[in-house]
Short mmCIF file of C-alpha atoms in Angstrom, two decimals:
data_model
loop_
_atom_site.label_atom_id
_atom_site.label_comp_id
_atom_site.label_asym_id
_atom_site.label_seq_id
_atom_site.Cartn_x
_atom_site.Cartn_y
_atom_site.Cartn_z
CA MET A 720 -58.49 -5.00 25.97
CA VAL A 721 -62.26 -5.77 26.59
CA LYS A 722 -63.81 -8.95 25.23
CA LEU A 723 -66.59 -7.98 22.88
CA GLU A 724 -69.47 -10.33 22.01
CA LEU A 725 -69.99 -9.44 18.38
CA ASP A 726 -73.51 -11.08 18.32
CA GLN A 727 -74.61 -8.40 20.79
CA VAL A 728 -73.47 -5.45 18.74
CA GLY A 729 -76.21 -3.46 16.99
CA LEU A 730 -75.27 -1.74 13.76
CA ARG A 731 -77.51 1.24 13.08
CA ARG A 732 -77.53 4.66 11.51
CA MET A 733 -76.23 7.54 13.60
CA LYS A 734 -78.83 9.60 15.37
CA GLU A 735 -78.92 13.13 16.61
CA ASP A 736 -78.10 12.05 20.15
CA ASP A 737 -75.00 10.11 18.97
CA ILE A 738 -73.21 13.06 17.39
CA GLU A 739 -71.03 14.04 20.36
CA MET A 740 -70.15 10.44 21.18
CA VAL A 741 -69.09 9.85 17.53
CA LYS A 742 -67.03 12.99 17.46
CA ALA A 743 -65.18 11.84 20.52
CA LEU A 744 -64.58 8.47 18.99
CA ILE A 745 -63.29 9.88 15.77
CA LYS A 746 -61.00 12.31 17.63
CA GLU A 747 -59.59 9.34 19.54
CA GLY A 748 -59.14 7.34 16.39
CA CYS A 749 -57.31 10.21 14.59
CA GLU A 750 -54.65 10.66 17.29
CA GLY A 751 -51.25 9.95 15.83
CA ALA A 752 -52.47 9.63 12.19
CA GLU A 753 -51.95 13.36 11.49
CA ASN A 754 -48.42 13.32 13.03
CA ARG A 755 -47.45 10.27 10.94
CA ILE A 756 -48.66 11.89 7.72
CA ILE A 757 -46.70 15.12 8.58
CA LEU A 758 -43.53 13.06 9.29
CA HIS A 759 -44.07 11.22 6.03
CA ILE A 760 -44.27 14.55 4.08
CA LEU A 761 -41.24 16.10 5.87
CA THR A 762 -39.04 13.16 4.95
CA ARG A 763 -39.77 13.17 1.22
CA PRO A 764 -36.89 14.16 -1.13
CA ARG A 765 -38.53 17.17 -2.65
CA CYS A 766 -39.65 18.51 0.75
CA LEU A 767 -36.15 18.02 2.15
CA PHE A 768 -34.69 19.96 -0.83
CA PHE A 769 -37.22 22.72 -0.19
CA LEU A 770 -36.26 22.95 3.44
CA ALA A 771 -32.52 22.87 2.65
CA VAL A 772 -32.92 25.86 0.22
CA PHE A 773 -35.03 27.76 2.70
CA SER A 774 -32.57 27.07 5.49
CA SER A 775 -29.63 28.19 3.35
CA ILE A 776 -31.38 31.56 2.60
CA LEU A 777 -32.29 31.94 6.20
CA ARG A 778 -28.66 31.28 7.29
CA CYS A 779 -27.78 34.53 5.66
CA LEU A 780 -30.24 36.42 7.82
CA VAL A 781 -29.79 34.74 11.24
CA HIS A 782 -26.39 34.08 12.78
CA SER A 783 -27.38 30.66 14.09
CA PHE A 784 -27.09 27.37 12.23
CA ILE A 785 -29.54 25.66 14.52
CA LEU A 786 -32.21 28.31 14.09
CA ALA A 787 -31.71 28.28 10.33
CA LEU A 788 -32.55 24.50 10.34
CA ALA A 789 -35.27 24.60 13.03
CA ILE A 790 -37.33 27.54 11.77
CA PRO A 791 -38.27 26.17 8.36
CA VAL A 792 -39.26 22.85 9.87
CA PHE A 793 -41.38 24.52 12.54
CA LEU A 794 -43.13 26.82 10.06
CA LEU A 795 -43.89 23.97 7.72
CA THR A 796 -45.14 21.79 10.51
CA VAL A 797 -47.47 24.58 11.69
CA PHE A 798 -48.73 25.11 8.12
CA LEU A 799 -49.44 21.34 7.80
CA LYS A 800 -51.19 21.26 11.09
CA ILE A 801 -53.44 24.01 10.02
CA THR A 802 -54.33 22.61 6.62
CA MET A 803 -54.22 18.88 7.33
CA PRO A 804 -57.58 18.22 9.15
CA ARG A 805 -59.54 18.76 5.96
CA SER A 806 -57.91 15.59 4.63
CA THR A 807 -57.34 13.49 7.68
CA GLY A 808 -60.66 14.13 9.49
CA VAL A 809 -62.68 12.21 6.91
CA LEU A 810 -60.45 10.58 4.31
CA GLY A 811 -61.50 11.04 0.79
CA SER A 812 -63.76 13.89 1.67
CA SER A 813 -63.15 17.65 1.57
CA LEU A 814 -64.90 18.08 4.90
CA PRO A 815 -63.38 17.62 8.39
CA TYR A 816 -65.05 15.09 10.60
CA TRP A 817 -67.05 17.65 12.59
CA ASP A 818 -68.60 19.18 9.42
CA TYR A 819 -69.18 15.76 7.89
CA ILE A 820 -71.03 14.47 10.87
CA GLY A 821 -73.13 17.60 10.95
CA SER A 822 -74.06 17.37 7.25
CA SER A 823 -74.57 13.57 7.25
CA TYR A 824 -78.12 12.17 7.26
CA ARG A 825 -79.26 10.86 10.68
CA GLY A 826 -81.40 7.77 10.30
CA THR A 827 -84.43 6.59 12.16
CA GLN A 828 -84.44 3.95 14.93
CA ASP A 829 -85.28 1.09 12.58
CA GLU A 830 -82.45 1.72 10.06
CA THR A 831 -79.94 -1.08 10.86
CA LEU A 832 -77.37 -3.27 9.24
CA GLN A 833 -77.52 -7.04 9.45
CA ASN A 834 -75.22 -8.59 11.93
CA PRO A 835 -74.21 -12.09 10.64
CA TYR A 836 -72.99 -13.15 14.11
CA CYS A 837 -76.60 -13.07 15.36
CA ARG A 838 -77.57 -15.65 12.78
CA ILE A 839 -74.57 -17.82 13.58
CA SER A 840 -75.09 -17.80 17.42
CA GLY A 841 -78.86 -17.99 17.10
CA LYS A 842 -79.28 -15.03 19.46
CA VAL A 843 -81.80 -12.31 18.83
CA GLN A 844 -80.44 -8.76 18.89
CA VAL A 845 -82.23 -6.67 21.47
CA LYS A 846 -83.57 -3.39 20.17
CA LYS A 847 -83.50 -0.62 22.67
CA LYS A 848 -86.27 2.02 22.85
CA PRO A 849 -85.24 5.47 21.63
CA ARG A 850 -84.19 7.91 24.19
CA CYS A 851 -86.65 10.74 24.90
CA ARG A 852 -85.52 14.25 23.80
CA VAL A 853 -86.51 17.53 25.22
CA GLY A 854 -89.03 19.32 23.08
CA SER A 855 -92.30 18.54 21.30
CA LYS A 856 -92.68 15.91 18.59
CA ASP A 857 -93.69 18.58 16.07
CA GLU A 858 -90.32 20.26 16.55
CA ASP A 859 -88.51 17.05 15.93
CA VAL A 860 -90.38 16.30 12.78
CA SER A 861 -89.98 19.78 11.27
CA ALA A 862 -86.28 19.77 12.12
CA GLU A 863 -85.63 16.62 10.10
CA LYS A 864 -87.26 16.88 6.68
CA VAL A 865 -85.24 14.52 4.49
CA THR A 866 -86.03 14.10 0.80
CA PRO A 867 -84.60 11.32 -1.32
CA ASP A 868 -82.26 13.79 -3.05
CA ARG A 869 -81.10 15.16 0.34
CA GLU A 870 -80.37 11.67 1.59
CA ARG A 871 -78.38 10.74 -1.54
CA ALA A 872 -76.36 13.95 -1.29
CA ALA A 873 -75.61 13.51 2.40
CA GLY A 874 -73.05 11.00 3.70
CA GLN A 875 -73.98 8.21 6.10
CA VAL A 876 -72.51 7.38 9.53
CA TRP A 877 -73.24 3.89 10.79
CA VAL A 878 -72.40 3.10 14.42
CA ALA A 879 -71.80 -0.07 16.36
CA ASP A 880 -73.91 0.05 19.52
CA CYS A 881 -73.28 -2.38 22.37
CA GLU A 882 -75.55 -1.99 25.39
CA GLY A 883 -75.97 1.75 24.73
CA GLU A 884 -72.28 2.44 24.21
CA ILE A 885 -70.96 3.40 20.78
CA VAL A 886 -67.88 1.17 20.23
CA GLY A 887 -67.15 1.84 16.56
CA CYS A 888 -68.36 3.71 13.47
CA VAL A 889 -67.97 3.69 9.67
CA PHE A 890 -68.46 6.64 7.36
CA ARG A 891 -69.93 6.24 3.89
CA GLU A 892 -69.56 9.19 1.44
CA SER A 893 -72.54 10.49 -0.60
CA GLU A 894 -73.65 8.71 -3.71
CA LYS A 895 -71.78 10.71 -6.36
CA ARG A 896 -71.63 8.00 -8.97
CA ALA A 897 -74.08 5.28 -9.80
CA GLY A 898 -73.12 1.87 -8.46
CA VAL A 899 -70.05 3.26 -6.55
CA ARG A 900 -69.77 3.75 -2.79
CA ARG A 901 -66.89 5.09 -0.75
CA ILE A 902 -65.76 4.29 2.81
CA CYS A 903 -63.93 7.35 4.03
CA ARG A 904 -63.45 6.57 7.70
CA LEU A 905 -63.55 3.45 9.91
CA VAL A 906 -62.87 3.77 13.64
CA THR A 907 -63.20 1.34 16.54
CA GLY A 908 -62.80 2.23 20.18
CA SER A 909 -59.37 1.64 21.64
CA TRP A 910 -60.66 -0.91 24.10
CA TYR A 911 -62.36 -3.00 21.38
CA ARG A 912 -59.61 -3.30 18.69
CA ARG A 913 -58.53 -6.64 17.24
CA GLU A 914 -61.93 -8.10 18.17
CA GLY A 915 -63.39 -8.25 14.67
CA LEU A 916 -65.45 -5.14 15.09
CA GLY A 917 -63.91 -3.24 12.16
CA ARG A 918 -64.43 -6.32 9.86
CA LEU A 919 -68.05 -6.55 11.04
CA LEU A 920 -68.79 -2.90 10.25
CA VAL A 921 -67.18 -3.00 6.80
CA GLN A 922 -68.76 -6.36 5.70
CA SER A 923 -72.20 -5.44 6.97
CA LEU A 924 -72.02 -2.17 5.10
CA GLU A 925 -70.82 -3.98 1.98
CA GLN A 926 -73.80 -6.30 2.11
CA LYS A 927 -76.23 -3.43 2.41
CA GLU A 928 -74.63 -1.58 -0.51
CA ARG A 929 -74.63 -4.70 -2.60
CA GLU A 930 -78.36 -5.18 -2.03
CA SER A 931 -78.91 -1.55 -3.00
CA GLY A 932 -77.23 -2.06 -6.35
CA ALA A 933 -73.57 -1.01 -5.74
CA ARG A 934 -71.01 -2.76 -7.82
CA ARG A 935 -67.83 -1.29 -6.29
CA VAL A 936 -66.76 -0.01 -2.90
CA TYR A 937 -63.72 2.27 -2.34
CA ALA A 938 -61.85 2.83 0.83
CA HIS A 939 -59.42 5.68 1.49
CA VAL A 940 -56.64 4.84 3.98
CA PRO A 941 -53.99 7.22 5.40
CA TYR A 942 -50.79 6.92 3.27
CA PRO A 943 -48.34 5.68 5.99
CA SER A 944 -50.88 3.43 7.71
CA LYS A 945 -49.60 -0.16 7.33
CA VAL A 946 -52.26 -1.47 9.74
CA GLY A 947 -55.15 0.08 7.71
CA GLU A 948 -53.64 -1.15 4.39
CA ALA A 949 -53.22 -4.71 5.82
CA PHE A 950 -56.77 -4.63 7.23
CA PHE A 951 -58.51 -3.82 3.90
CA ARG A 952 -56.32 -6.28 1.97
CA LYS A 953 -57.50 -9.13 4.25
CA LEU A 954 -61.10 -8.09 3.40
CA GLY A 955 -60.33 -8.57 -0.32
CA TYR A 956 -59.58 -5.00 -1.30
CA GLN A 957 -56.86 -4.05 -3.80
CA GLN A 958 -54.96 -0.78 -4.16
CA LEU A 959 -56.12 1.22 -7.16
CA GLY A 960 -53.51 1.20 -9.84
CA GLU A 961 -51.82 -2.04 -8.81
CA ARG A 962 -53.34 -4.13 -11.59
CA THR A 963 -52.37 -3.08 -15.07
CA ASP A 964 -54.61 -5.63 -16.85
CA GLU A 965 -57.86 -3.83 -16.01
CA GLU A 966 -59.28 -1.78 -18.81
CA ASP A 967 -61.13 0.70 -16.61
CA ASP A 968 -58.26 1.15 -14.16
CA GLU A 969 -56.96 4.37 -15.71
CA GLU A 970 -60.44 5.89 -15.90
CA GLU A 971 -61.17 4.96 -12.27
CA MET A 972 -57.87 6.50 -11.14
CA ASN A 973 -58.93 9.76 -12.73
CA LEU A 974 -62.36 9.65 -10.95
CA GLU A 975 -61.12 8.29 -7.60
CA THR A 976 -57.97 10.21 -6.83
CA PRO A 977 -56.18 10.19 -3.44
CA GLU A 978 -56.11 13.29 -1.29
CA ARG A 979 -52.87 15.29 -1.87
CA GLY A 980 -51.17 17.70 0.47
CA PHE A 981 -48.02 19.92 0.46
CA LEU A 982 -46.10 19.76 -2.93
CA GLY A 983 -48.62 17.26 -4.21
CA TYR A 984 -47.64 14.40 -1.95
CA PRO A 985 -50.41 11.84 -1.57
CA LEU A 986 -52.03 11.69 1.89
CA THR A 987 -54.18 8.60 1.25
CA LYS A 988 -54.12 5.34 -0.58
CA VAL A 989 -57.24 4.28 -2.46
CA PHE A 990 -58.38 0.70 -2.26
CA TYR A 991 -61.34 -0.93 -3.95
CA LYS A 992 -63.44 -4.09 -3.96
CA ASP A 993 -65.97 -5.30 -6.47
CA VAL A 994 -69.04 -6.43 -4.53
#
């Protein structure tokens, strides 16, 4: 565990040079999540019944009880491994993380989120000069022609930068509905967890979206993730469908549905917060 000074963390939009670092960070953060979801699906009653039927049929073809049990589980696990990344890479999005990062809008050097810890400590956040890239300036400008429509259609990736090292990131889905934003992935580096970095990323993004006119923020969490569920509940989020006294709850559930996998089992839980 490395002690992180939150007032020295810069929150800015992902740039072209950050893509590989963000990919590595997301890959590290996804380790174990996919296996937990697969185990969750394999232990559901309907799935166990499906495996039992398949195993009984296979028992007539192979003269081994162990193989008749192991083969269906193996084949189903391989199938889930192949199809799962489209849901677990970026939760709530149909794109895996490598596609989502590539299609997301990369911001300029000045696009930042406010860090409230800087105001509390009285320290001024130091802005580093952008790193030089190989190639002419004309090539860089022509490669990044972003219209307002293009920016709204693209997702956003915001990174936490501490002394040139990306220690965390948060993914915000494209603006598909007016006044509604969606957080589809939050990752902090393994050395900087339980230091308040995730809370800083989410709350700073919430403040920006509130100022831009958003009324509600959604967050998609892996279904078996108790840690992720507890984290968002502490930040004031509620699981969609828990409250029966809200008039728009049923309508929102139809619009903001969780990702579903094999046999229709949910892969994510949807949480929301009115900002």
